[in-house]
mmCIF file of C-alpha atoms in Angstrom:
data_model
loop_
_atom_site.group_PDB
_atom_site.id
_atom_site.type_symbol
_atom_site.label_atom_id
_atom_site.label_comp_id
_atom_site.label_asym_id
_atom_site.label_seq_id
_atom_site.Cartn_x
_atom_site.Cartn_y
_atom_site.Cartn_z
ATOM 1 C CA GLY A 1 -25.276 -64.599 107.073
ATOM 2 C CA ASP A 2 -24.161 -61.353 105.566
ATOM 3 C CA SER A 3 -21.008 -61.279 103.498
ATOM 4 C CA VAL A 4 -18.888 -59.110 101.196
ATOM 5 C CA THR A 5 -17.021 -60.318 98.098
ATOM 6 C CA GLN A 6 -14.281 -58.319 96.410
ATOM 7 C CA MET A 7 -12.257 -58.925 93.305
ATOM 8 C CA GLU A 8 -8.997 -60.645 93.882
ATOM 9 C CA GLY A 9 -5.845 -58.637 93.497
ATOM 10 C CA PRO A 10 -3.355 -57.427 93.157
ATOM 11 C CA VAL A 11 -4.503 -54.816 90.695
ATOM 12 C CA THR A 12 -1.572 -53.242 88.921
ATOM 13 C CA LEU A 13 -2.110 -49.942 87.079
ATOM 14 C CA SER A 14 -0.029 -47.243 85.485
ATOM 15 C CA GLU A 15 -0.294 -43.732 86.861
ATOM 16 C CA GLU A 16 -3.341 -41.907 85.502
ATOM 17 C CA ALA A 17 -5.201 -45.053 84.559
ATOM 18 C CA PHE A 18 -8.835 -45.650 85.431
ATOM 19 C CA LEU A 19 -9.496 -47.865 88.462
ATOM 20 C CA THR A 20 -12.425 -50.041 89.233
ATOM 21 C CA ILE A 21 -12.463 -52.462 92.183
ATOM 22 C CA ASN A 22 -15.509 -54.700 92.248
ATOM 23 C CA CYS A 23 -17.542 -55.331 95.412
ATOM 24 C CA THR A 24 -20.766 -57.244 95.838
ATOM 25 C CA TYR A 25 -22.586 -58.093 99.079
ATOM 26 C CA THR A 26 -25.099 -60.476 100.470
ATOM 27 C CA ALA A 27 -27.237 -59.105 103.241
ATOM 28 C CA THR A 28 -30.756 -59.034 104.672
ATOM 29 C CA GLY A 29 -32.530 -55.707 104.764
ATOM 30 C CA TYR A 30 -30.858 -52.402 103.798
ATOM 31 C CA PRO A 31 -27.232 -52.270 105.016
ATOM 32 C CA SER A 32 -24.968 -49.314 104.715
ATOM 33 C CA LEU A 33 -21.833 -49.806 102.583
ATOM 34 C CA PHE A 34 -18.303 -48.538 103.012
ATOM 35 C CA TRP A 35 -14.878 -48.464 101.471
ATOM 36 C CA TYR A 36 -11.932 -48.477 103.826
ATOM 37 C CA VAL A 37 -8.234 -47.994 102.699
ATOM 38 C CA GLN A 38 -5.105 -49.329 104.340
ATOM 39 C CA TYR A 39 -1.821 -47.668 103.274
ATOM 40 C CA PRO A 40 1.386 -49.454 103.841
ATOM 41 C CA GLY A 41 2.297 -49.756 107.512
ATOM 42 C CA GLU A 42 -0.844 -48.002 108.676
ATOM 43 C CA GLY A 43 -4.229 -48.951 110.064
ATOM 44 C CA LEU A 44 -7.452 -48.823 108.008
ATOM 45 C CA GLN A 45 -9.232 -45.553 107.481
ATOM 46 C CA LEU A 46 -12.720 -44.828 106.188
ATOM 47 C CA LEU A 47 -12.563 -43.687 102.566
ATOM 48 C CA LEU A 48 -16.319 -43.255 101.741
ATOM 49 C CA LYS A 49 -19.751 -44.509 102.567
ATOM 50 C CA ALA A 50 -23.310 -44.822 101.181
ATOM 51 C CA THR A 51 -26.319 -45.439 103.449
ATOM 52 C CA LYS A 52 -29.106 -46.103 100.997
ATOM 53 C CA ALA A 53 -29.842 -47.367 97.428
ATOM 54 C CA ASP A 54 -28.596 -45.089 94.624
ATOM 55 C CA ASP A 55 -26.462 -43.047 97.103
ATOM 56 C CA LYS A 56 -22.982 -42.089 95.730
ATOM 57 C CA GLY A 57 -20.126 -41.868 98.231
ATOM 58 C CA SER A 58 -17.056 -39.858 97.195
ATOM 59 C CA ASN A 59 -13.749 -38.782 98.688
ATOM 60 C CA LYS A 60 -10.253 -37.969 97.311
ATOM 61 C CA GLY A 61 -11.393 -38.551 93.840
ATOM 62 C CA PHE A 62 -12.809 -41.967 94.503
ATOM 63 C CA GLU A 63 -16.517 -42.779 94.038
ATOM 64 C CA ALA A 64 -18.827 -45.682 94.662
ATOM 65 C CA THR A 65 -22.556 -46.055 94.013
ATOM 66 C CA TYR A 66 -24.875 -48.231 96.043
ATOM 67 C CA ARG A 67 -26.720 -50.473 93.594
ATOM 68 C CA LYS A 68 -29.343 -52.488 95.348
ATOM 69 C CA GLU A 69 -30.544 -54.164 92.150
ATOM 70 C CA THR A 70 -27.148 -55.699 91.618
ATOM 71 C CA THR A 71 -26.074 -55.743 95.324
ATOM 72 C CA SER A 72 -22.870 -53.961 94.384
ATOM 73 C CA PHE A 73 -20.748 -51.078 95.555
ATOM 74 C CA HIS A 74 -17.774 -50.858 93.114
ATOM 75 C CA LEU A 75 -14.996 -48.318 93.809
ATOM 76 C CA GLU A 76 -13.808 -46.196 90.983
ATOM 77 C CA LYS A 77 -11.320 -43.446 90.362
ATOM 78 C CA GLY A 78 -10.736 -41.643 87.078
ATOM 79 C CA SER A 79 -6.969 -41.227 87.349
ATOM 80 C CA VAL A 80 -4.908 -43.088 89.866
ATOM 81 C CA GLN A 81 -1.644 -41.818 91.430
ATOM 82 C CA VAL A 82 1.281 -43.709 92.849
ATOM 83 C CA SER A 83 0.117 -42.498 96.353
ATOM 84 C CA ASP A 84 -3.128 -44.489 95.851
ATOM 85 C CA SER A 85 -1.187 -47.787 96.240
ATOM 86 C CA ALA A 86 -2.880 -49.447 99.238
ATOM 87 C CA VAL A 87 -5.196 -52.201 100.170
ATOM 88 C CA TYR A 88 -8.834 -51.416 99.722
ATOM 89 C CA PHE A 89 -11.618 -53.033 101.871
ATOM 90 C CA CYS A 90 -15.321 -53.113 101.077
ATOM 91 C CA ALA A 91 -17.563 -53.403 104.183
ATOM 92 C CA LEU A 92 -21.150 -53.402 105.223
ATOM 93 C CA SER A 93 -23.032 -52.688 108.436
ATOM 94 C CA HIS A 94 -26.622 -52.635 109.555
ATOM 95 C CA PRO A 95 -27.808 -49.391 111.279
ATOM 96 C CA GLY A 96 -27.686 -49.865 115.088
ATOM 97 C CA TYR A 97 -25.666 -52.938 114.732
ATOM 98 C CA ASN A 98 -22.237 -52.966 116.389
ATOM 99 C CA LYS A 99 -20.458 -54.691 113.656
ATOM 100 C CA LEU A 100 -18.598 -54.046 110.293
ATOM 101 C CA ILE A 101 -18.415 -57.043 107.941
ATOM 102 C CA PHE A 102 -15.360 -56.732 105.730
ATOM 103 C CA GLY A 103 -14.407 -58.219 102.368
ATOM 104 C CA ALA A 104 -11.011 -59.853 101.905
ATOM 105 C CA GLY A 105 -9.400 -56.682 100.563
ATOM 106 C CA THR A 106 -7.917 -55.788 97.218
ATOM 107 C CA ARG A 107 -4.289 -54.655 96.799
ATOM 108 C CA LEU A 108 -3.714 -51.825 94.370
ATOM 109 C CA ALA A 109 -0.255 -51.111 93.075
ATOM 110 C CA VAL A 110 0.234 -48.036 90.941
ATOM 111 C CA HIS A 111 3.545 -47.581 89.098
ATOM 112 C CA PRO A 112 4.868 -44.396 87.435
ATOM 113 C CA ASP B 1 -6.653 -36.247 115.064
ATOM 114 C CA VAL B 2 -7.853 -39.436 116.554
ATOM 115 C CA LYS B 3 -5.083 -41.650 117.606
ATOM 116 C CA VAL B 4 -5.245 -45.373 118.258
ATOM 117 C CA THR B 5 -2.038 -46.865 119.414
ATOM 118 C CA GLN B 6 -0.946 -50.541 119.897
ATOM 119 C CA SER B 7 1.694 -51.588 122.218
ATOM 120 C CA SER B 8 3.922 -53.388 119.729
ATOM 121 C CA ARG B 9 4.341 -53.426 115.961
ATOM 122 C CA TYR B 10 6.015 -56.888 115.936
ATOM 123 C CA LEU B 11 5.905 -59.600 118.561
ATOM 124 C CA VAL B 12 7.326 -63.120 118.608
ATOM 125 C CA LYS B 13 6.150 -65.596 121.210
ATOM 126 C CA ARG B 14 6.474 -69.278 121.813
ATOM 127 C CA THR B 15 3.616 -71.811 121.817
ATOM 128 C CA GLY B 16 1.902 -71.980 125.197
ATOM 129 C CA GLU B 17 2.974 -68.499 126.309
ATOM 130 C CA LYS B 18 0.414 -66.027 127.619
ATOM 131 C CA VAL B 19 0.345 -62.931 125.318
ATOM 132 C CA PHE B 20 -1.046 -59.470 126.059
ATOM 133 C CA LEU B 21 -1.773 -57.029 123.239
ATOM 134 C CA GLU B 22 -2.582 -53.490 124.399
ATOM 135 C CA CYS B 23 -4.573 -50.794 122.667
ATOM 136 C CA VAL B 24 -5.095 -47.192 123.699
ATOM 137 C CA GLN B 25 -7.380 -44.598 122.063
ATOM 138 C CA ASP B 26 -7.438 -40.799 122.882
ATOM 139 C CA MET B 27 -10.824 -39.800 121.573
ATOM 140 C CA ASP B 28 -13.086 -40.859 124.417
ATOM 141 C CA HIS B 29 -14.735 -43.470 122.181
ATOM 142 C CA GLU B 30 -17.215 -45.740 123.727
ATOM 143 C CA ASN B 31 -16.641 -48.701 121.422
ATOM 144 C CA MET B 32 -13.447 -50.600 120.999
ATOM 145 C CA PHE B 33 -12.735 -53.595 118.824
ATOM 146 C CA TRP B 34 -10.096 -56.336 118.178
ATOM 147 C CA TYR B 35 -9.703 -57.873 114.769
ATOM 148 C CA ARG B 36 -7.364 -60.269 113.187
ATOM 149 C CA GLN B 37 -6.273 -59.817 109.541
ATOM 150 C CA ASP B 38 -5.234 -62.755 107.425
ATOM 151 C CA PRO B 39 -4.457 -62.878 103.733
ATOM 152 C CA GLY B 40 -7.586 -63.771 101.700
ATOM 153 C CA LEU B 41 -9.850 -63.553 104.743
ATOM 154 C CA GLY B 42 -9.962 -59.855 105.377
ATOM 155 C CA LEU B 43 -10.659 -58.647 108.864
ATOM 156 C CA ARG B 44 -12.511 -60.856 111.300
ATOM 157 C CA LEU B 45 -13.925 -59.585 114.595
ATOM 158 C CA ILE B 46 -12.593 -61.298 117.706
ATOM 159 C CA TYR B 47 -14.237 -59.161 120.453
ATOM 160 C CA PHE B 48 -15.647 -55.819 121.013
ATOM 161 C CA SER B 49 -16.442 -53.607 123.977
ATOM 162 C CA TYR B 50 -19.127 -50.932 124.179
ATOM 163 C CA ASP B 51 -18.267 -49.654 127.722
ATOM 164 C CA VAL B 52 -15.852 -50.205 130.526
ATOM 165 C CA LYS B 53 -15.972 -53.801 131.668
ATOM 166 C CA MET B 54 -18.501 -54.735 129.036
ATOM 167 C CA LYS B 55 -17.579 -57.039 126.164
ATOM 168 C CA GLU B 56 -19.242 -59.102 123.452
ATOM 169 C CA LYS B 57 -17.921 -61.968 121.435
ATOM 170 C CA GLY B 58 -17.228 -61.430 117.773
ATOM 171 C CA ASP B 59 -17.029 -64.079 115.043
ATOM 172 C CA ILE B 60 -13.844 -65.802 116.249
ATOM 173 C CA PRO B 61 -13.438 -65.461 120.035
ATOM 174 C CA GLU B 62 -12.132 -68.957 120.666
ATOM 175 C CA GLY B 63 -8.616 -68.914 122.237
ATOM 176 C CA TYR B 64 -8.918 -65.179 123.118
ATOM 177 C CA SER B 65 -10.129 -63.065 125.994
ATOM 178 C CA VAL B 66 -10.284 -59.346 126.562
ATOM 179 C CA SER B 67 -10.167 -56.806 129.281
ATOM 180 C CA ARG B 68 -11.441 -53.211 129.449
ATOM 181 C CA GLU B 69 -10.820 -51.667 132.911
ATOM 182 C CA LYS B 70 -10.484 -48.102 131.635
ATOM 183 C CA LYS B 71 -12.396 -46.411 128.788
ATOM 184 C CA GLU B 72 -9.318 -45.667 126.802
ATOM 185 C CA ARG B 73 -7.660 -49.023 127.007
ATOM 186 C CA PHE B 74 -8.653 -52.408 125.570
ATOM 187 C CA SER B 75 -6.448 -55.506 125.902
ATOM 188 C CA LEU B 76 -6.510 -58.665 123.981
ATOM 189 C CA ILE B 77 -5.168 -61.784 125.773
ATOM 190 C CA LEU B 78 -4.058 -65.057 124.309
ATOM 191 C CA GLU B 79 -4.102 -67.369 127.298
ATOM 192 C CA SER B 80 -1.995 -70.062 125.666
ATOM 193 C CA ALA B 81 -0.625 -69.034 122.339
ATOM 194 C CA SER B 82 -0.741 -71.443 119.429
ATOM 195 C CA THR B 83 0.842 -71.314 115.984
ATOM 196 C CA ASN B 84 -2.596 -70.788 114.283
ATOM 197 C CA GLN B 85 -2.795 -67.489 116.131
ATOM 198 C CA THR B 86 0.099 -66.106 114.120
ATOM 199 C CA SER B 87 -1.589 -63.158 112.406
ATOM 200 C CA MET B 88 -1.897 -59.346 112.180
ATOM 201 C CA TYR B 89 -4.044 -58.008 115.050
ATOM 202 C CA LEU B 90 -5.765 -54.658 114.596
ATOM 203 C CA CYS B 91 -7.428 -52.615 117.239
ATOM 204 C CA ALA B 92 -10.120 -50.054 116.397
ATOM 205 C CA SER B 93 -12.426 -47.577 118.289
ATOM 206 C CA SER B 94 -15.546 -45.610 117.456
ATOM 207 C CA TYR B 95 -18.277 -43.544 118.975
ATOM 208 C CA GLN B 96 -21.245 -45.440 120.205
ATOM 209 C CA ASP B 97 -23.632 -44.085 117.529
ATOM 210 C CA ARG B 98 -21.125 -44.188 114.657
ATOM 211 C CA THR B 99 -19.930 -47.847 114.762
ATOM 212 C CA TYR B 100 -19.329 -47.784 111.040
ATOM 213 C CA GLU B 101 -16.632 -45.085 111.351
ATOM 214 C CA GLN B 102 -13.939 -47.004 113.107
ATOM 215 C CA TYR B 103 -10.473 -45.610 113.736
ATOM 216 C CA PHE B 104 -7.733 -48.256 113.489
ATOM 217 C CA GLY B 105 -4.319 -48.608 115.056
ATOM 218 C CA PRO B 106 -1.312 -49.640 112.908
ATOM 219 C CA GLY B 107 -1.553 -53.312 113.963
ATOM 220 C CA THR B 108 0.624 -55.848 115.772
ATOM 221 C CA ARG B 109 2.161 -58.624 113.757
ATOM 222 C CA LEU B 110 2.280 -61.591 116.093
ATOM 223 C CA THR B 111 4.339 -64.723 115.294
ATOM 224 C CA VAL B 112 3.952 -67.737 117.372
ATOM 225 C CA THR B 113 6.666 -70.311 117.023
#
């Protein structure tokens, strides 16, 4: 079945450092890919998405590119802030399918 | 702003008790979902509903049931709580044609002793 694998956390960075959180997937066909973020004490919220190969999703300084050849969707940010501290979930879904499949989540801690 | 609210943030129940978790959304979304979130396992879908009185099993429905009598409200029921149901429970909702864009509540941390 379909699955999503994320790098284990926690990832600990200093403010203004470069961030990469790795995500790879296994799926049949051509899924859409997503990053969700969960800030402390809150529910998840959609951060960005990409619906086809080579698409780049971006939001709030975060970016991820849908790489079909490597089945990856790595999340990047050039300069993290303390306020980016959260848990990040990679997910996939097939169009018309009532289901999101989530990775295990990666906790990011940014210190001043 | 879309708002998804859950009835409790923290809940402690005893083994064998019947437990109700309530979720309400205010955006007239057709779809509603219940997940459990466990460390290292991410989110796993328990049940979802695509309309009033309609439901489908997710990946881990055993030990749970659901009820959707009104469009805005989706309840998760643990008929006889067990310690392995100690977890964080998340409710979400979405429009029918945008299932990928789910709006989540803050979660209920349930402890079964």
